[in-house]
PDB file of C-alpha atoms in Angstrom:
ATOM      1  CA  UNK A   1      -7.206 -11.129 -16.590  1.00 96.00           C
ATOM      2  CA  UNK A   2      -9.199 -14.016 -15.164  1.00 97.00           C
ATOM      3  CA  UNK A   3     -10.414 -15.093 -11.735  1.00 96.00           C
ATOM      4  CA  UNK A   4     -11.763 -18.510 -10.790  1.00 96.00           C
ATOM      5  CA  UNK A   5     -13.537 -19.270  -7.511  1.00 96.00           C
ATOM      6  CA  UNK A   6     -14.399 -22.991  -7.491  1.00 94.00           C
ATOM      7  CA  UNK A   7     -15.296 -22.912  -3.789  1.00 95.00           C
ATOM      8  CA  UNK A   8     -16.273 -20.192  -1.312  1.00 94.00           C
ATOM      9  CA  UNK A   9     -12.926 -20.675   0.465  1.00 96.00           C
ATOM     10  CA  UNK A  10     -10.630 -20.807  -2.585  1.00 97.00           C
ATOM     11  CA  UNK A  11      -9.838 -18.188  -5.215  1.00 97.00           C
ATOM     12  CA  UNK A  12      -7.417 -18.316  -8.147  1.00 97.00           C
ATOM     13  CA  UNK A  13      -6.461 -15.370 -10.323  1.00 97.00           C
ATOM     14  CA  UNK A  14      -4.095 -14.497 -13.133  1.00 97.00           C
ATOM     15  CA  UNK A  15      -3.167 -11.492 -15.266  1.00 96.00           C
ATOM     16  CA  UNK A  16      -1.045 -11.255 -18.428  1.00 95.00           C
ATOM     17  CA  UNK A  17      -0.238  -7.938 -20.093  1.00 93.00           C
ATOM     18  CA  UNK A  18       1.827  -6.462 -22.885  1.00 90.00           C
ATOM     19  CA  UNK A  19       2.854  -2.819 -23.020  1.00 84.00           C
ATOM     20  CA  UNK A  20       4.194  -1.725 -26.377  1.00 81.00           C
ATOM     21  CA  UNK A  21       6.612   1.170 -26.780  1.00 73.00           C
ATOM     22  CA  UNK A  22       6.446   3.552 -29.787  1.00 74.00           C
ATOM     23  CA  UNK A  23       8.816   2.728 -32.631  1.00 70.00           C
ATOM     24  CA  UNK A  24      10.871   5.848 -31.996  1.00 61.00           C
ATOM     25  CA  UNK A  25      11.075   5.353 -28.228  1.00 62.00           C
ATOM     26  CA  UNK A  26      14.253   4.280 -26.474  1.00 62.00           C
ATOM     27  CA  UNK A  27      12.513   1.379 -24.739  1.00 63.00           C
ATOM     28  CA  UNK A  28      11.446  -2.212 -25.299  1.00 69.00           C
ATOM     29  CA  UNK A  29       8.040  -3.830 -25.071  1.00 76.00           C
ATOM     30  CA  UNK A  30       7.241  -5.010 -21.542  1.00 80.00           C
ATOM     31  CA  UNK A  31       5.497  -8.314 -20.890  1.00 88.00           C
ATOM     32  CA  UNK A  32       4.257  -9.129 -17.417  1.00 92.00           C
ATOM     33  CA  UNK A  33       2.338 -11.932 -15.720  1.00 95.00           C
ATOM     34  CA  UNK A  34       0.825 -12.199 -12.273  1.00 96.00           C
ATOM     35  CA  UNK A  35      -0.591 -15.247 -10.524  1.00 97.00           C
ATOM     36  CA  UNK A  36      -2.410 -15.316  -7.203  1.00 97.00           C
ATOM     37  CA  UNK A  37      -4.060 -17.860  -4.933  1.00 98.00           C
ATOM     38  CA  UNK A  38      -6.314 -17.083  -1.977  1.00 97.00           C
ATOM     39  CA  UNK A  39      -7.519 -19.336   0.816  1.00 97.00           C
ATOM     40  CA  UNK A  40     -10.222 -18.295   3.258  1.00 97.00           C
ATOM     41  CA  UNK A  41     -10.066 -19.443   6.869  1.00 96.00           C
ATOM     42  CA  UNK A  42     -13.320 -18.397   8.521  1.00 93.00           C
ATOM     43  CA  UNK A  43     -13.477 -14.641   7.872  1.00 95.00           C
ATOM     44  CA  UNK A  44      -9.787 -14.194   6.989  1.00 97.00           C
ATOM     45  CA  UNK A  45      -8.296 -14.474   3.502  1.00 97.00           C
ATOM     46  CA  UNK A  46      -4.699 -15.685   3.111  1.00 98.00           C
ATOM     47  CA  UNK A  47      -3.266 -14.726  -0.283  1.00 97.00           C
ATOM     48  CA  UNK A  48       0.029 -15.182  -2.078  1.00 98.00           C
ATOM     49  CA  UNK A  49       1.453 -15.035  -5.544  1.00 98.00           C
ATOM     50  CA  UNK A  50       4.173 -14.026  -7.961  1.00 97.00           C
ATOM     51  CA  UNK A  51       4.765 -11.218 -10.459  1.00 96.00           C
ATOM     52  CA  UNK A  52       7.188 -11.611 -13.394  1.00 94.00           C
ATOM     53  CA  UNK A  53       8.366  -8.846 -15.729  1.00 89.00           C
ATOM     54  CA  UNK A  54      10.424  -8.923 -18.903  1.00 85.00           C
ATOM     55  CA  UNK A  55      13.025  -6.271 -19.597  1.00 75.00           C
ATOM     56  CA  UNK A  56      12.106  -3.083 -17.736  1.00 75.00           C
ATOM     57  CA  UNK A  57      13.282   0.365 -18.817  1.00 76.00           C
ATOM     58  CA  UNK A  58      13.054   2.677 -15.797  1.00 80.00           C
ATOM     59  CA  UNK A  59      12.401   6.343 -16.538  1.00 82.00           C
ATOM     60  CA  UNK A  60      14.238   8.624 -14.077  1.00 88.00           C
ATOM     61  CA  UNK A  61      12.211  11.088 -11.927  1.00 88.00           C
ATOM     62  CA  UNK A  62      14.211  14.109 -13.083  1.00 90.00           C
ATOM     63  CA  UNK A  63      11.614  16.451 -11.591  1.00 91.00           C
ATOM     64  CA  UNK A  64      13.456  15.879  -8.291  1.00 91.00           C
ATOM     65  CA  UNK A  65      17.023  15.855  -9.606  1.00 90.00           C
ATOM     66  CA  UNK A  66      18.251  16.363 -13.175  1.00 90.00           C
ATOM     67  CA  UNK A  67      21.225  14.040 -12.524  1.00 91.00           C
ATOM     68  CA  UNK A  68      18.994  10.941 -12.166  1.00 92.00           C
ATOM     69  CA  UNK A  69      19.505   8.541 -15.085  1.00 91.00           C
ATOM     70  CA  UNK A  70      17.438   5.763 -16.649  1.00 87.00           C
ATOM     71  CA  UNK A  71      18.229   2.110 -16.183  1.00 82.00           C
ATOM     72  CA  UNK A  72      17.489  -1.190 -17.961  1.00 80.00           C
ATOM     73  CA  UNK A  73      16.967  -3.889 -15.353  1.00 79.00           C
ATOM     74  CA  UNK A  74      16.252  -6.939 -17.464  1.00 81.00           C
ATOM     75  CA  UNK A  75      13.938  -9.745 -16.415  1.00 86.00           C
ATOM     76  CA  UNK A  76      12.839  -9.723 -12.780  1.00 89.00           C
ATOM     77  CA  UNK A  77      10.115 -11.102 -10.551  1.00 93.00           C
ATOM     78  CA  UNK A  78       8.608 -10.572  -7.126  1.00 96.00           C
ATOM     79  CA  UNK A  79       6.713 -12.536  -4.484  1.00 97.00           C
ATOM     80  CA  UNK A  80       3.818 -11.139  -2.484  1.00 98.00           C
ATOM     81  CA  UNK A  81       1.513 -12.308   0.255  1.00 98.00           C
ATOM     82  CA  UNK A  82      -1.128 -10.986   2.565  1.00 97.00           C
ATOM     83  CA  UNK A  83      -3.643 -11.581   5.319  1.00 97.00           C
ATOM     84  CA  UNK A  84      -6.933  -9.690   5.280  1.00 97.00           C
ATOM     85  CA  UNK A  85     -10.263 -10.014   7.040  1.00 96.00           C
ATOM     86  CA  UNK A  86     -12.185  -9.994  10.302  1.00 95.00           C
ATOM     87  CA  UNK A  87     -10.189 -11.583  13.107  1.00 95.00           C
ATOM     88  CA  UNK A  88     -12.664 -11.324  15.970  1.00 92.00           C
ATOM     89  CA  UNK A  89     -15.924  -9.417  16.233  1.00 90.00           C
ATOM     90  CA  UNK A  90     -15.206  -5.861  15.003  1.00 92.00           C
ATOM     91  CA  UNK A  91     -11.407  -6.349  14.912  1.00 95.00           C
ATOM     92  CA  UNK A  92      -9.898  -6.640  11.431  1.00 97.00           C
ATOM     93  CA  UNK A  93      -6.360  -7.124  10.123  1.00 97.00           C
ATOM     94  CA  UNK A  94      -4.763  -6.199   6.816  1.00 97.00           C
ATOM     95  CA  UNK A  95      -1.143  -7.253   6.245  1.00 98.00           C
ATOM     96  CA  UNK A  96       0.577  -7.168   2.858  1.00 97.00           C
ATOM     97  CA  UNK A  97       4.216  -7.748   1.851  1.00 98.00           C
ATOM     98  CA  UNK A  98       5.875  -7.375  -1.561  1.00 97.00           C
ATOM     99  CA  UNK A  99       9.471  -8.409  -2.252  1.00 97.00           C
ATOM    100  CA  UNK A 100      11.461  -8.253  -5.495  1.00 94.00           C
ATOM    101  CA  UNK A 101      14.096 -10.928  -6.093  1.00 92.00           C
ATOM    102  CA  UNK A 102      16.823  -8.264  -6.261  1.00 88.00           C
ATOM    103  CA  UNK A 103      17.290  -4.595  -5.570  1.00 85.00           C
ATOM    104  CA  UNK A 104      16.193  -2.351  -8.415  1.00 84.00           C
ATOM    105  CA  UNK A 105      16.360   1.306  -9.343  1.00 88.00           C
ATOM    106  CA  UNK A 106      13.831   3.743  -7.888  1.00 90.00           C
ATOM    107  CA  UNK A 107      11.970   1.053  -5.937  1.00 90.00           C
ATOM    108  CA  UNK A 108      12.419  -0.690  -2.582  1.00 93.00           C
ATOM    109  CA  UNK A 109      13.218  -4.383  -2.617  1.00 94.00           C
ATOM    110  CA  UNK A 110      10.859  -5.082   0.296  1.00 96.00           C
ATOM    111  CA  UNK A 111       7.704  -3.289   1.379  1.00 97.00           C
ATOM    112  CA  UNK A 112       5.443  -4.351   4.247  1.00 97.00           C
ATOM    113  CA  UNK A 113       2.179  -2.781   5.378  1.00 97.00           C
ATOM    114  CA  UNK A 114       0.532  -4.023   8.590  1.00 97.00           C
ATOM    115  CA  UNK A 115      -2.768  -2.650   9.841  1.00 97.00           C
ATOM    116  CA  UNK A 116      -5.119  -3.568  12.674  1.00 97.00           C
ATOM    117  CA  UNK A 117      -8.415  -1.733  12.878  1.00 97.00           C
ATOM    118  CA  UNK A 118     -11.801  -1.776  14.573  1.00 96.00           C
ATOM    119  CA  UNK A 119     -14.834  -0.949  12.435  1.00 92.00           C
ATOM    120  CA  UNK A 120     -18.297  -0.855  13.963  1.00 91.00           C
ATOM    121  CA  UNK A 121     -21.722   0.654  13.312  1.00 87.00           C
ATOM    122  CA  UNK A 122     -23.026  -0.188  16.807  1.00 85.00           C
ATOM    123  CA  UNK A 123     -26.357  -1.286  15.411  1.00 84.00           C
ATOM    124  CA  UNK A 124     -27.711  -2.274  18.827  1.00 84.00           C
ATOM    125  CA  UNK A 125     -27.648   1.361  19.891  1.00 84.00           C
ATOM    126  CA  UNK A 126     -28.127   2.915  16.418  1.00 83.00           C
ATOM    127  CA  UNK A 127     -30.300   0.486  14.404  1.00 86.00           C
ATOM    128  CA  UNK A 128     -30.811   3.117  11.706  1.00 84.00           C
ATOM    129  CA  UNK A 129     -27.154   2.753  10.707  1.00 82.00           C
ATOM    130  CA  UNK A 130     -26.504   6.483  11.038  1.00 86.00           C
ATOM    131  CA  UNK A 131     -23.482   5.995  13.302  1.00 92.00           C
ATOM    132  CA  UNK A 132     -20.124   4.422  12.536  1.00 92.00           C
ATOM    133  CA  UNK A 133     -16.638   4.337  14.029  1.00 95.00           C
ATOM    134  CA  UNK A 134     -13.219   3.345  12.731  1.00 96.00           C
ATOM    135  CA  UNK A 135     -10.057   3.087  14.851  1.00 97.00           C
ATOM    136  CA  UNK A 136      -6.915   2.045  12.980  1.00 97.00           C
ATOM    137  CA  UNK A 137      -3.192   1.592  13.682  1.00 97.00           C
ATOM    138  CA  UNK A 138      -0.884   0.916  10.721  1.00 97.00           C
ATOM    139  CA  UNK A 139       2.851   0.279  10.377  1.00 97.00           C
ATOM    140  CA  UNK A 140       4.645   0.801   7.060  1.00 96.00           C
ATOM    141  CA  UNK A 141       8.155  -0.484   6.341  1.00 95.00           C
ATOM    142  CA  UNK A 142      10.177   0.165   3.205  1.00 94.00           C
ATOM    143  CA  UNK A 143      13.711  -0.906   2.284  1.00 93.00           C
ATOM    144  CA  UNK A 144      16.250   1.641   1.139  1.00 91.00           C
ATOM    145  CA  UNK A 145      15.947   2.753  -2.503  1.00 91.00           C
ATOM    146  CA  UNK A 146      18.781   3.191  -4.994  1.00 91.00           C
ATOM    147  CA  UNK A 147      18.665   6.297  -7.193  1.00 92.00           C
ATOM    148  CA  UNK A 148      21.259   6.016 -10.004  1.00 92.00           C
ATOM    149  CA  UNK A 149      22.790   9.326 -11.061  1.00 91.00           C
ATOM    150  CA  UNK A 150      25.337  10.400 -13.645  1.00 87.00           C
ATOM    151  CA  UNK A 151      28.008  10.365 -10.911  1.00 87.00           C
ATOM    152  CA  UNK A 152      26.980   7.143  -9.169  1.00 86.00           C
ATOM    153  CA  UNK A 153      24.057   5.800  -7.129  1.00 88.00           C
ATOM    154  CA  UNK A 154      22.589   7.568  -4.108  1.00 91.00           C
ATOM    155  CA  UNK A 155      20.480   5.783  -1.484  1.00 89.00           C
ATOM    156  CA  UNK A 156      17.273   6.815   0.229  1.00 89.00           C
ATOM    157  CA  UNK A 157      17.401   5.109   3.614  1.00 88.00           C
ATOM    158  CA  UNK A 158      14.905   2.488   4.785  1.00 90.00           C
ATOM    159  CA  UNK A 159      11.931   3.835   6.683  1.00 91.00           C
ATOM    160  CA  UNK A 160       9.477   2.885   9.430  1.00 91.00           C
ATOM    161  CA  UNK A 161       6.236   4.807   9.862  1.00 94.00           C
ATOM    162  CA  UNK A 162       3.361   4.474  12.310  1.00 96.00           C
ATOM    163  CA  UNK A 163      -0.060   5.806  11.327  1.00 97.00           C
ATOM    164  CA  UNK A 164      -3.146   6.114  13.520  1.00 97.00           C
ATOM    165  CA  UNK A 165      -6.648   7.037  12.371  1.00 97.00           C
ATOM    166  CA  UNK A 166      -9.884   7.777  14.202  1.00 97.00           C
ATOM    167  CA  UNK A 167     -13.126   8.311  12.270  1.00 96.00           C
ATOM    168  CA  UNK A 168     -16.614   8.887  13.664  1.00 95.00           C
ATOM    169  CA  UNK A 169     -19.534   9.025  11.272  1.00 93.00           C
ATOM    170  CA  UNK A 170     -22.768  10.807  12.198  1.00 90.00           C
ATOM    171  CA  UNK A 171     -25.396  10.503   9.459  1.00 87.00           C
ATOM    172  CA  UNK A 172     -23.595  12.075   6.435  1.00 86.00           C
ATOM    173  CA  UNK A 173     -20.698  13.723   8.289  1.00 92.00           C
ATOM    174  CA  UNK A 174     -17.384  12.057   9.187  1.00 94.00           C
ATOM    175  CA  UNK A 175     -15.092  13.503  11.845  1.00 96.00           C
ATOM    176  CA  UNK A 176     -11.526  12.276  11.352  1.00 97.00           C
ATOM    177  CA  UNK A 177      -8.156  12.614  13.060  1.00 97.00           C
ATOM    178  CA  UNK A 178      -4.990  11.094  11.578  1.00 96.00           C
ATOM    179  CA  UNK A 179      -1.454  11.019  12.986  1.00 96.00           C
ATOM    180  CA  UNK A 180       1.737   9.916  11.244  1.00 95.00           C
ATOM    181  CA  UNK A 181       4.956   9.263  13.158  1.00 93.00           C
ATOM    182  CA  UNK A 182       8.452   8.414  11.988  1.00 92.00           C
ATOM    183  CA  UNK A 183       9.903   5.539  14.027  1.00 89.00           C
ATOM    184  CA  UNK A 184      13.600   5.927  14.864  1.00 83.00           C
ATOM    185  CA  UNK A 185      16.006   8.811  15.235  1.00 75.00           C
ATOM    186  CA  UNK A 186      16.363   9.658  11.538  1.00 79.00           C
ATOM    187  CA  UNK A 187      13.918  11.466   9.309  1.00 83.00           C
ATOM    188  CA  UNK A 188      12.573   9.580   6.302  1.00 84.00           C
ATOM    189  CA  UNK A 189      13.601  10.372   2.739  1.00 85.00           C
ATOM    190  CA  UNK A 190      11.485   8.901  -0.058  1.00 84.00           C
ATOM    191  CA  UNK A 191      13.822  10.735  -2.459  1.00 89.00           C
ATOM    192  CA  UNK A 192      17.422  11.611  -1.447  1.00 88.00           C
ATOM    193  CA  UNK A 193      17.574  15.184  -0.195  1.00 85.00           C
ATOM    194  CA  UNK A 194      13.821  15.479   0.443  1.00 87.00           C
ATOM    195  CA  UNK A 195      13.134  14.837   4.127  1.00 87.00           C
ATOM    196  CA  UNK A 196       9.635  14.020   5.377  1.00 86.00           C
ATOM    197  CA  UNK A 197       8.456  15.702   8.624  1.00 89.00           C
ATOM    198  CA  UNK A 198       8.837  13.372  11.600  1.00 90.00           C
ATOM    199  CA  UNK A 199       5.228  13.911  12.641  1.00 92.00           C
ATOM    200  CA  UNK A 200       2.145  15.182  10.837  1.00 94.00           C
ATOM    201  CA  UNK A 201      -1.451  15.606  11.944  1.00 96.00           C
ATOM    202  CA  UNK A 202      -4.502  15.841   9.737  1.00 96.00           C
ATOM    203  CA  UNK A 203      -7.991  16.413  11.093  1.00 96.00           C
ATOM    204  CA  UNK A 204     -11.300  17.754   9.885  1.00 96.00           C
ATOM    205  CA  UNK A 205     -14.788  16.921   8.704  1.00 95.00           C
ATOM    206  CA  UNK A 206     -15.966  15.207   5.517  1.00 91.00           C
ATOM    207  CA  UNK A 207     -19.588  15.896   4.707  1.00 89.00           C
ATOM    208  CA  UNK A 208     -21.665  14.505   1.854  1.00 82.00           C
ATOM    209  CA  UNK A 209     -24.827  16.383   0.996  1.00 76.00           C
ATOM    210  CA  UNK A 210     -27.110  17.047  -1.929  1.00 75.00           C
ATOM    211  CA  UNK A 211     -29.890  19.446  -2.802  1.00 71.00           C
TER     212      UNK A 211
END
C-alpha cells in the first residue's frame, strides 16, 4: 500500500494484494488492486477510485441456510466515490457509494450511505472542552442480494434505512439515543427468511473512568 500527498488539496493512494489459498483448498489465489484519488475543496474531500479483483471463490454462509452453495465469479471490478468533511460551521457530511460492475453472489451491486451531522464542543460556553454534542441523520440504501442455493437463487430485497443519533458528552460520560427506521412498507431482509424489525431504539450511557 502507498499514499502520496504532493499538495495539501490532493491525495493519491493505491493498494495491491495477493491472498494465497492452501494447496488442498478448493479455491484459487486472489489478486486485487485498488486505486484512489482525493481532492480537497475547502474543508470537504471529494474521493473516487476503482477496485479490481481476479477470480473470486465465494464461500456460502451456511450458518443461515445449509442449501446455500459456493460460487466462482471470475474477474470483477467496482467503482466507488465519496464526499466527506465540514460543509459549514459545525455541519458535516459523509456520503459514500460503492458499485460493482455486475451483480454478484451474497453482495449487493450498489450500496450508498449518506450522513449529515452536527458536531460541536461549544467552546465559548465550555472552554474546558468537557462538553460535546453530536446530532446525526443517516440514510442507508442497498440493492437486492442474490443467494444461490442448490435449488436455484433466492433474493433478499433492496432496503432503505434511516438512522438518527443524538449524543451528549459531559466530562467522561456520553448519553446517547439512537433510532433506526425501515423506509417503505416491507420489512428488510439482509438474508432471505430473516426479517429485521422495522424500528429499533438503543439508548444508554457510556462512561470512561479509571482508578
